Short mmCIF file of C-alpha atoms in Angstrom, two decimals:
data_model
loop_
_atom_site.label_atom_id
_atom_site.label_comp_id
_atom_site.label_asym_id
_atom_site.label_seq_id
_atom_site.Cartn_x
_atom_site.Cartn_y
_atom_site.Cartn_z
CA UNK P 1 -5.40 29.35 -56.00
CA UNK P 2 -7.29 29.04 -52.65
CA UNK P 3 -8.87 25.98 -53.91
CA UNK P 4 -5.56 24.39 -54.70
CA UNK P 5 -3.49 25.02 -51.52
CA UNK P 6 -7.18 23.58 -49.64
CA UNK P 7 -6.95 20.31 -52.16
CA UNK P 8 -3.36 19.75 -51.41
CA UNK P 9 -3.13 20.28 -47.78
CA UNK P 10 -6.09 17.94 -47.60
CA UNK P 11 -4.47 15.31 -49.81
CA UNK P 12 -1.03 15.46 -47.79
CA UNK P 13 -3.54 15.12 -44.40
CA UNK P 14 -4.80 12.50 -45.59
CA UNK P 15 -1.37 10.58 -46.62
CA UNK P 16 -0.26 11.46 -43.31
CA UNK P 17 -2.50 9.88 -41.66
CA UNK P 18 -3.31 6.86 -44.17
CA UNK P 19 0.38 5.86 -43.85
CA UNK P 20 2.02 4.31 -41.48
CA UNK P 21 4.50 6.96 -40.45
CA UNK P 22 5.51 7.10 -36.52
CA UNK P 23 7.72 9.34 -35.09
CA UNK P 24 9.43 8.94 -32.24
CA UNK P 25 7.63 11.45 -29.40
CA UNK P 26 11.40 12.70 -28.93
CA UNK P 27 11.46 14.13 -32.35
CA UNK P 28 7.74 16.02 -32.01
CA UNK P 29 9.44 19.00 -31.02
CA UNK P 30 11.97 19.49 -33.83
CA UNK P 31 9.15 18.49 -36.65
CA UNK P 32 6.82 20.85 -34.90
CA UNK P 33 9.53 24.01 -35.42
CA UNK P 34 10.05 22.89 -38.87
CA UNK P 35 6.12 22.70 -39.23
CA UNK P 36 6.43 25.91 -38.12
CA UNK P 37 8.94 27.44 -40.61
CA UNK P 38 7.06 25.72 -43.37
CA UNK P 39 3.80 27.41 -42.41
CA UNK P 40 5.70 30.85 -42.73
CA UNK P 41 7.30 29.50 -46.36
CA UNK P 42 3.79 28.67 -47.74
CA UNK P 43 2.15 32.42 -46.30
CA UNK P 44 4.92 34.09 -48.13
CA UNK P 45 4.72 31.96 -50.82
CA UNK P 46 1.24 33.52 -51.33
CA UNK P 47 1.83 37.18 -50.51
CA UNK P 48 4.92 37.28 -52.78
CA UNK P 49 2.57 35.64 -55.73
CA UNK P 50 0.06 38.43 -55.02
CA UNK P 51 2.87 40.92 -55.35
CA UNK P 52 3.80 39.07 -59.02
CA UNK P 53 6.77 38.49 -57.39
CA UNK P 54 6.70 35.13 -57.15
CA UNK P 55 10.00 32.91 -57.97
CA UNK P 56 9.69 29.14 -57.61
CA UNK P 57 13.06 28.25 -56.73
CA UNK P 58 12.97 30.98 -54.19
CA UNK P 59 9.84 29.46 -53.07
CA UNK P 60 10.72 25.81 -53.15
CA UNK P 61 13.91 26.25 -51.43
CA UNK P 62 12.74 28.44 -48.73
CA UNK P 63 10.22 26.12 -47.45
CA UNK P 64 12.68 23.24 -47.18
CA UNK P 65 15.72 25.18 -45.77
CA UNK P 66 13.50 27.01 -43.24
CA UNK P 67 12.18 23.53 -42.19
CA UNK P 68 15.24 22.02 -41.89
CA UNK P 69 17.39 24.73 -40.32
CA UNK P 70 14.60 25.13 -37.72
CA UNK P 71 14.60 21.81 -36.91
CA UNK P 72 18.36 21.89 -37.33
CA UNK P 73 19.04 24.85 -35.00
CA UNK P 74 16.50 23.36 -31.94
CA UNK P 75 18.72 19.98 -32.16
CA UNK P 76 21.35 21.90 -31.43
CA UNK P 77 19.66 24.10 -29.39
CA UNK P 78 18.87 20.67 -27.06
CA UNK P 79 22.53 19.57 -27.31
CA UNK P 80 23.91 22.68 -25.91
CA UNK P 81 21.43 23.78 -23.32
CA UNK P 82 20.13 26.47 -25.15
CA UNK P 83 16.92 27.31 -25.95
CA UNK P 84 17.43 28.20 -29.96
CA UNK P 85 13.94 27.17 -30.94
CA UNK P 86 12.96 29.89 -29.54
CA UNK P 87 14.56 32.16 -32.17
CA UNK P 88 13.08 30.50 -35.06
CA UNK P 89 9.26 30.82 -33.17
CA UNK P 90 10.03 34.36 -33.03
CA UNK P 91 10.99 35.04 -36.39
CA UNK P 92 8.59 32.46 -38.35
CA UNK P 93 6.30 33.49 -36.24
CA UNK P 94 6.18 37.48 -36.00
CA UNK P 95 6.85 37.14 -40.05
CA UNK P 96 3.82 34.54 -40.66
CA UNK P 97 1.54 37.76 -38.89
CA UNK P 98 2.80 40.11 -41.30
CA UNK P 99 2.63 37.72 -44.10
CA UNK P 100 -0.53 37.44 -43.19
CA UNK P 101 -1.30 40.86 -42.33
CA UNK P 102 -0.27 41.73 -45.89
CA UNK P 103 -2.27 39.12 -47.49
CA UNK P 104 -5.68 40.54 -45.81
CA UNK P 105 -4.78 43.66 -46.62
CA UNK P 106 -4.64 43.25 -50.79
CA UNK P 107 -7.85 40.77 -50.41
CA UNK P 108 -9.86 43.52 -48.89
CA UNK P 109 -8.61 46.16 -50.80
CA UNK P 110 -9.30 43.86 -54.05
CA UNK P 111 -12.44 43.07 -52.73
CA UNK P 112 -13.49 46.61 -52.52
CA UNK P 113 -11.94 48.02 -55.70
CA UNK P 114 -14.59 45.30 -57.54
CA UNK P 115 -17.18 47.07 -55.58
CA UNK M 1 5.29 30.21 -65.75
CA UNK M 2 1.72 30.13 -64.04
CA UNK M 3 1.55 26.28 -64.08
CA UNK M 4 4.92 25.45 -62.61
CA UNK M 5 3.50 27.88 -59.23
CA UNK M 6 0.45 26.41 -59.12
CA UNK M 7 2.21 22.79 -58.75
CA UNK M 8 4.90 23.55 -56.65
CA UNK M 9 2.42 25.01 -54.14
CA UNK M 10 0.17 22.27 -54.37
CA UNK M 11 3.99 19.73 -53.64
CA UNK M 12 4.51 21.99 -50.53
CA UNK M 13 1.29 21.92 -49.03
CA UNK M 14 0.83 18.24 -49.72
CA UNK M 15 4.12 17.96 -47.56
CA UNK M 16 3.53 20.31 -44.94
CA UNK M 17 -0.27 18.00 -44.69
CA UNK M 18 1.77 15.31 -44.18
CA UNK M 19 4.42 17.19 -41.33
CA UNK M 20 1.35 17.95 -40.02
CA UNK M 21 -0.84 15.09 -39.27
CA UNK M 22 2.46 13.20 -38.41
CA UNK M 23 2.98 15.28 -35.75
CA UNK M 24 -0.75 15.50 -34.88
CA UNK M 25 -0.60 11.16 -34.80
CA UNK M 26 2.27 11.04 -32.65
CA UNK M 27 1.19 13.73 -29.85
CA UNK M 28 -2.00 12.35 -29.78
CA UNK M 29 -0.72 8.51 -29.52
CA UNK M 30 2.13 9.41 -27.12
CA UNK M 31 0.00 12.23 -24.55
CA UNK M 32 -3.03 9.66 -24.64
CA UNK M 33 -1.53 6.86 -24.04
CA UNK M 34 1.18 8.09 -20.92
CA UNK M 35 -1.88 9.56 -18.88
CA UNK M 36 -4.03 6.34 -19.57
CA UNK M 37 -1.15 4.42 -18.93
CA UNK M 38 -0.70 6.17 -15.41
CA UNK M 39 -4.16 6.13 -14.54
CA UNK M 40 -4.66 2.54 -15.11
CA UNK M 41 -1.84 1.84 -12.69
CA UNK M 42 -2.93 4.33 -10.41
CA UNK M 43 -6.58 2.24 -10.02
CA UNK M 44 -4.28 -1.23 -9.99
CA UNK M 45 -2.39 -0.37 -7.42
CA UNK M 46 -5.40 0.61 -5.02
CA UNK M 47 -7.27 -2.96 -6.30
CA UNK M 48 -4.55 -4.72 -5.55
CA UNK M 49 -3.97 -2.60 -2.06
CA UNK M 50 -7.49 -3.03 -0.90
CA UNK M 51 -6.98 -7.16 -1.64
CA UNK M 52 -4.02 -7.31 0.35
CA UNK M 53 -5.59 -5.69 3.21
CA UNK M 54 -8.91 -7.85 2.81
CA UNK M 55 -6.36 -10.52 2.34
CA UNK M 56 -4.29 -9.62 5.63
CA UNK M 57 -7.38 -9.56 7.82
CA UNK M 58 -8.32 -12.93 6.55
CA UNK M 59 -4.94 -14.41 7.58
CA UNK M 60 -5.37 -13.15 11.37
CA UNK M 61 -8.42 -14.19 11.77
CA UNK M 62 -6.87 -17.79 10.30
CA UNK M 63 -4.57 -17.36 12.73
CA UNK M 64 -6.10 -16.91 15.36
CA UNK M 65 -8.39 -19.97 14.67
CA UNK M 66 -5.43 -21.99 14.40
CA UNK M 67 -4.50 -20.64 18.06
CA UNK M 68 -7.90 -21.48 19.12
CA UNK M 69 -7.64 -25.03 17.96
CA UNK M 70 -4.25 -25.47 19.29
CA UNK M 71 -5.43 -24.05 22.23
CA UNK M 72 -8.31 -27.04 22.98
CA UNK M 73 -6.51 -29.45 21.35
CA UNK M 74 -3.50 -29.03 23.96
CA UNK M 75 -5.96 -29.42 26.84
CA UNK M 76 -7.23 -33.09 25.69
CA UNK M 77 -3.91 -35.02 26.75
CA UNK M 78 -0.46 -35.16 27.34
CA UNK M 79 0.64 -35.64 24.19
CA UNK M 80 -0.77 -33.00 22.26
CA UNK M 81 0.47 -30.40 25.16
CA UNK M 82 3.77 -31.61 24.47
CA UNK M 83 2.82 -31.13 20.72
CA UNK M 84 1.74 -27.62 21.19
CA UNK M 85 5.18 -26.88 23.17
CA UNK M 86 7.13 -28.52 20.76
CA UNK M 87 5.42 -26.33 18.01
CA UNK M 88 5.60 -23.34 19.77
CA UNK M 89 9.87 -23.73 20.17
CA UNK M 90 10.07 -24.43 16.88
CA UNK M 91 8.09 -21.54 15.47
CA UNK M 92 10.27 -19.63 17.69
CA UNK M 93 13.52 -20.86 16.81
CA UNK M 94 11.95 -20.10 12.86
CA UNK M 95 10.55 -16.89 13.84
CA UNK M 96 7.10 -17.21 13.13
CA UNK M 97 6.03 -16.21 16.64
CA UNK M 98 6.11 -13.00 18.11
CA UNK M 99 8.72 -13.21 21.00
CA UNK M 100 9.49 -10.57 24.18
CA UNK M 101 12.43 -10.08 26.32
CA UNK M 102 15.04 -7.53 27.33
CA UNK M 103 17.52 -6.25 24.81
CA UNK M 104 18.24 -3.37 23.04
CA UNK M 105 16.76 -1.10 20.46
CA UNK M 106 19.46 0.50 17.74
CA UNK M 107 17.97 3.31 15.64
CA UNK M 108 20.13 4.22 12.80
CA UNK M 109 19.36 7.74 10.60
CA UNK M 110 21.70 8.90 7.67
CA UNK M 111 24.34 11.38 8.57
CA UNK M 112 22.45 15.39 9.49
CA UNK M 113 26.55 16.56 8.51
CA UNK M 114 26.68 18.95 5.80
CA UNK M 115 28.48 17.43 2.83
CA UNK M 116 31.26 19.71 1.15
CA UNK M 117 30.26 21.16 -2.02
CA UNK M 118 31.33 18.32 -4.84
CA UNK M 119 32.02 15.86 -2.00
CA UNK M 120 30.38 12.40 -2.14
CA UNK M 121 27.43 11.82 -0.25
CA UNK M 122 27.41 8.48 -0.59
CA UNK M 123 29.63 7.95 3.02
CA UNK M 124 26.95 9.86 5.24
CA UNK M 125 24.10 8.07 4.06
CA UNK M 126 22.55 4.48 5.67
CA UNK M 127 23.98 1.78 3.69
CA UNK M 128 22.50 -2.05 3.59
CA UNK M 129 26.43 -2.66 4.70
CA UNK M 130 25.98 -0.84 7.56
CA UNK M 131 22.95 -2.39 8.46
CA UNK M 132 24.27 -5.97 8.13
CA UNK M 133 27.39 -5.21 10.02
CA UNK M 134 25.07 -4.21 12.77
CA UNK M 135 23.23 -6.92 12.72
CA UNK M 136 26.19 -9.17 12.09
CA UNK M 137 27.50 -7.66 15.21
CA UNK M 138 24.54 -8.14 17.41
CA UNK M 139 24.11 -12.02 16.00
CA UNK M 140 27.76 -12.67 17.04
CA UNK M 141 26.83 -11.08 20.57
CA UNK M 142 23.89 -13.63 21.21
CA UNK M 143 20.93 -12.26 20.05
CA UNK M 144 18.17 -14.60 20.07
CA UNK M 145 15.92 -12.58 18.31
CA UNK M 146 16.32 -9.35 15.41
CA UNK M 147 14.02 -7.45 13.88
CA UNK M 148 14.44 -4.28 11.18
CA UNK M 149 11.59 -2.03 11.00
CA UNK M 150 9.46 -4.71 12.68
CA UNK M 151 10.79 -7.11 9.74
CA UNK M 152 11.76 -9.98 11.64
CA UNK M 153 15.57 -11.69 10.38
CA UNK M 154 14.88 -14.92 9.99
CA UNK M 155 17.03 -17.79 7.85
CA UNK M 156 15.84 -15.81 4.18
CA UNK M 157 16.12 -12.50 4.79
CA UNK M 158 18.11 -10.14 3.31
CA UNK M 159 19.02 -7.12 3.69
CA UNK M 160 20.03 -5.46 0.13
CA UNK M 161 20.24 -1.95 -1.29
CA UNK M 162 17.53 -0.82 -3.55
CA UNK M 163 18.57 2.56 -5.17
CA UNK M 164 17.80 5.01 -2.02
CA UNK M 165 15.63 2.46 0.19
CA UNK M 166 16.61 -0.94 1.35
CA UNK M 167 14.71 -4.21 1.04
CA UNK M 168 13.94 -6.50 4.09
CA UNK M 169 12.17 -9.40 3.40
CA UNK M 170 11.41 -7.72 0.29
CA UNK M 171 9.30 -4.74 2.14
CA UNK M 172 11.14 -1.36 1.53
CA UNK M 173 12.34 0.99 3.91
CA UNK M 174 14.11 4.68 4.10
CA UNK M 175 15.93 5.60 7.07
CA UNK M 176 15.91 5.92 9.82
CA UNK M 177 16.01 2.24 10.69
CA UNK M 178 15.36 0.63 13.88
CA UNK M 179 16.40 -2.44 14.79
CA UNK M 180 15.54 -4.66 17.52
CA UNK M 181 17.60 -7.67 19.12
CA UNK M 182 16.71 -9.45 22.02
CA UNK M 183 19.61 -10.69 24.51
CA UNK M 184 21.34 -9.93 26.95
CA UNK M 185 21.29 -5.96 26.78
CA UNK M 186 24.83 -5.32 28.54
CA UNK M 187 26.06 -7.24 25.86
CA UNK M 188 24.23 -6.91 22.63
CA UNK M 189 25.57 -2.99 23.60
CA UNK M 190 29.01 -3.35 24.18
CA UNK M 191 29.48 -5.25 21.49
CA UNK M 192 28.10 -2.56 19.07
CA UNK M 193 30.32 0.25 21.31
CA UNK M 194 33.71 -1.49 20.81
CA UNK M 195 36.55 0.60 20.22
CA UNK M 196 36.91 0.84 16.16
CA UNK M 197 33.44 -1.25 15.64
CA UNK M 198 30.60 -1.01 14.04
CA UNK M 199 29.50 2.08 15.76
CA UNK M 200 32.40 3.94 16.18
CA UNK M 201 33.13 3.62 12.01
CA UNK M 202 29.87 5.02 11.45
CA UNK M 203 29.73 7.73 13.58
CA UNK M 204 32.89 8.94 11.93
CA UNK M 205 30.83 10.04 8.75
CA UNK M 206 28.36 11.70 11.74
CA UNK M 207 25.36 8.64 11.02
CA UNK M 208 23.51 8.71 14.03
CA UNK M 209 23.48 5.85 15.73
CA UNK M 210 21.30 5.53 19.14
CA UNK M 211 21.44 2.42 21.21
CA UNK M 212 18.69 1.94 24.12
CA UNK M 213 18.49 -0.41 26.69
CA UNK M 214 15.20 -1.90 27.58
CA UNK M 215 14.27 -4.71 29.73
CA UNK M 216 10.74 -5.16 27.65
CA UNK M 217 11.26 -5.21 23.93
CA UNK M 218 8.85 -6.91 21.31
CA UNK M 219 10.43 -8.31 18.22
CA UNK M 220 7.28 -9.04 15.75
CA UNK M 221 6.90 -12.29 14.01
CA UNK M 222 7.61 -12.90 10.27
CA UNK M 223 4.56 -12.47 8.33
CA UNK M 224 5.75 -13.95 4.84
CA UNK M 225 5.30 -17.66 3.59
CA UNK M 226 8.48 -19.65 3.66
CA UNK M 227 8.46 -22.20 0.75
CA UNK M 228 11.33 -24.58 0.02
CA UNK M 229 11.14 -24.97 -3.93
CA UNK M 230 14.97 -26.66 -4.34
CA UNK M 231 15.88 -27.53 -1.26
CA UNK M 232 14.72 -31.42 -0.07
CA UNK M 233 15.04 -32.46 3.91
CA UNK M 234 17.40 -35.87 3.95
CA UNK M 235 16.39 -38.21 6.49
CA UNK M 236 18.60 -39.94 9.04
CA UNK M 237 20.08 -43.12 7.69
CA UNK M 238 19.26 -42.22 3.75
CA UNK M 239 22.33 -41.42 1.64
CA UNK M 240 22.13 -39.03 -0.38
#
């Protein structure tokens, strides 16, 4: 499982950075947010498949709605004069500590149930 | 069941690597560049400032060669002191020779009057129209010789807004701006003081305006290079 989300993430890296994809430096802010809201998608992703509660579509959807809606919302957020960004760093980001507060949690207990 | 997980994971973290080092390229290539970018100017500008300063001690010390030269050469006959005379009226009626007499200094600052909330601010401030219609006034009132922050008016200068500043001779200056004429003081003054001129117009909007009389002034010679690229000299007798 760990192996697999290391592979990946390595493989996308690399794409990234093999291909010749520029963003505008206007836009860094927005993909940044959505990087964020992804980040918190994939750490659920994992506690809720450690809880055998894990739904794909749930999963799949989550991670690209949270990116885009962050990204969405701080758009709008510039348009209007409003900081909105914020909102989504507070809440993808309080949830990714709990996510991943939760995830340590069952590895250590796991960990020392084998012992 | 387990499969389908295992790939979808693997799809979103290939994606979020890519959001990733995206973002990663472009804040590295945008911050990275921007500061080099300024600090390469930065160095550029103080190369190119140190030249000009090498550059403008080299042309006095030409200069004063030349004067040297001109100097001994007038004393050999008659004919090159009436060279040297005629040279030093013409550079006079061009402006490439410091010149001293009585006249009048103007100093001209933007307007100290508070402007009304959401009122323009554009009428209490120093405009290059304001400027020329001083000047324009003080030319029409016989002044021989006008400088604008020691930029000396010759037949190519202009005087032209650029954004806050204003360009003479294409050096920039802020207010305040002081401008020297050399004449006959009674009149270069009057002139600017008629009733519903120059000076009376601007003082409406509160610009300061501050004419002194002085029998002593020194209007500075124009240090550019005047270069006729289009413009050809006909002859007497040659048409066209």
């Amino acid at each position: 499982m760990i192996l697999i989300i290391l592979l990946s993430l390595v493989l996308g890296l690399a794409i990234g950075f093999l291909l010749p994809i520029n963003l505008p430096p206007i836009y860094t802010p927005y993909l940044s947010v959505a990087i964020l809201a992804a980040l918190d998608s994939v750490f659920g992703g994992i506690r809720a498949s450690l809880e055998h509660k894990f739904n794909n579509a749930i999963f799949i959807s989550g991670f690209f709605g949270n990116a885009i809606i962050a990204a969405g919302l701080a758009y709008i957020g510039d348009v209007l004069g409003v900081p909105i960004y914020l909102a989504a760093i507070f809440t993808f980001g309080s949830r990714l500590f709990t996510n991943f507060a939760y995830i340590r949690r069952y590895m250590l207990s796991n960990f020392s149930k084998k012992q | 069941m387990k499969k389908n997980v295992y790939i979808s994971i693997a799809f979103v973290c290939i994606v979020l690597g890519i959001m990733l080092s995206i973002e990663f390229k472009t804040i590295k290539n945008g911050g990275t560049v921007a500061l080099q970018r300024a600090e390469d100017l930065t160095n550029k500008l103080k190369e190119v400032q140190s030249e000009r300063d090498v550059l403008k001690k080299q042309l006095a010390d030409l200069e004063n060669k030349i004067n040297t030269y001109e100097e001994s050469a007038s004393k050999t006959s008659a004919i090159t002191k009436s060279l040297k005379d005629d040279l030093i009226k013409y550079k006079e009626l061009a402006g490439l020779i410091d010149v001293q007499g009585p006249g009048v200094i103007v100093t001209i600052n933007d307007s100290q009057k508070a402007v009304q909330p959401g009122g323009n601010a554009n009428p209490f401030l120093v405009h290059d129209e304001d400027l020329l219609k001083v000047v324009n006034e003080l030319r029409s009132a016989g002044a021989e010789a006008i400088s604008l922050n020691d930029e000396r008016l010759i037949s190519t200068s202009e005087i032209r807004c650029v954004g806050p500043t204003v360009n003479v001779n294409s050096s920039r200056f802020a207010a305040p701006y002081v401008i020297r004429a050399i004449g006959s003081p009674e009149t270069l003054e009057a002139a600017l003081k008629l009733k519903g001129g120059v000076v009376d117009t601007l003082s409406n909007w509160g610009i300061e305006v501050n004419i002194k009389k002085s029998n002593n002034i020194l209007v500075k010679k124009f240090n550019g290079v005047i270069s006729f690229k289009y413009a050809k000299p006909i002859y007497e007798g040659e048409n066209k």
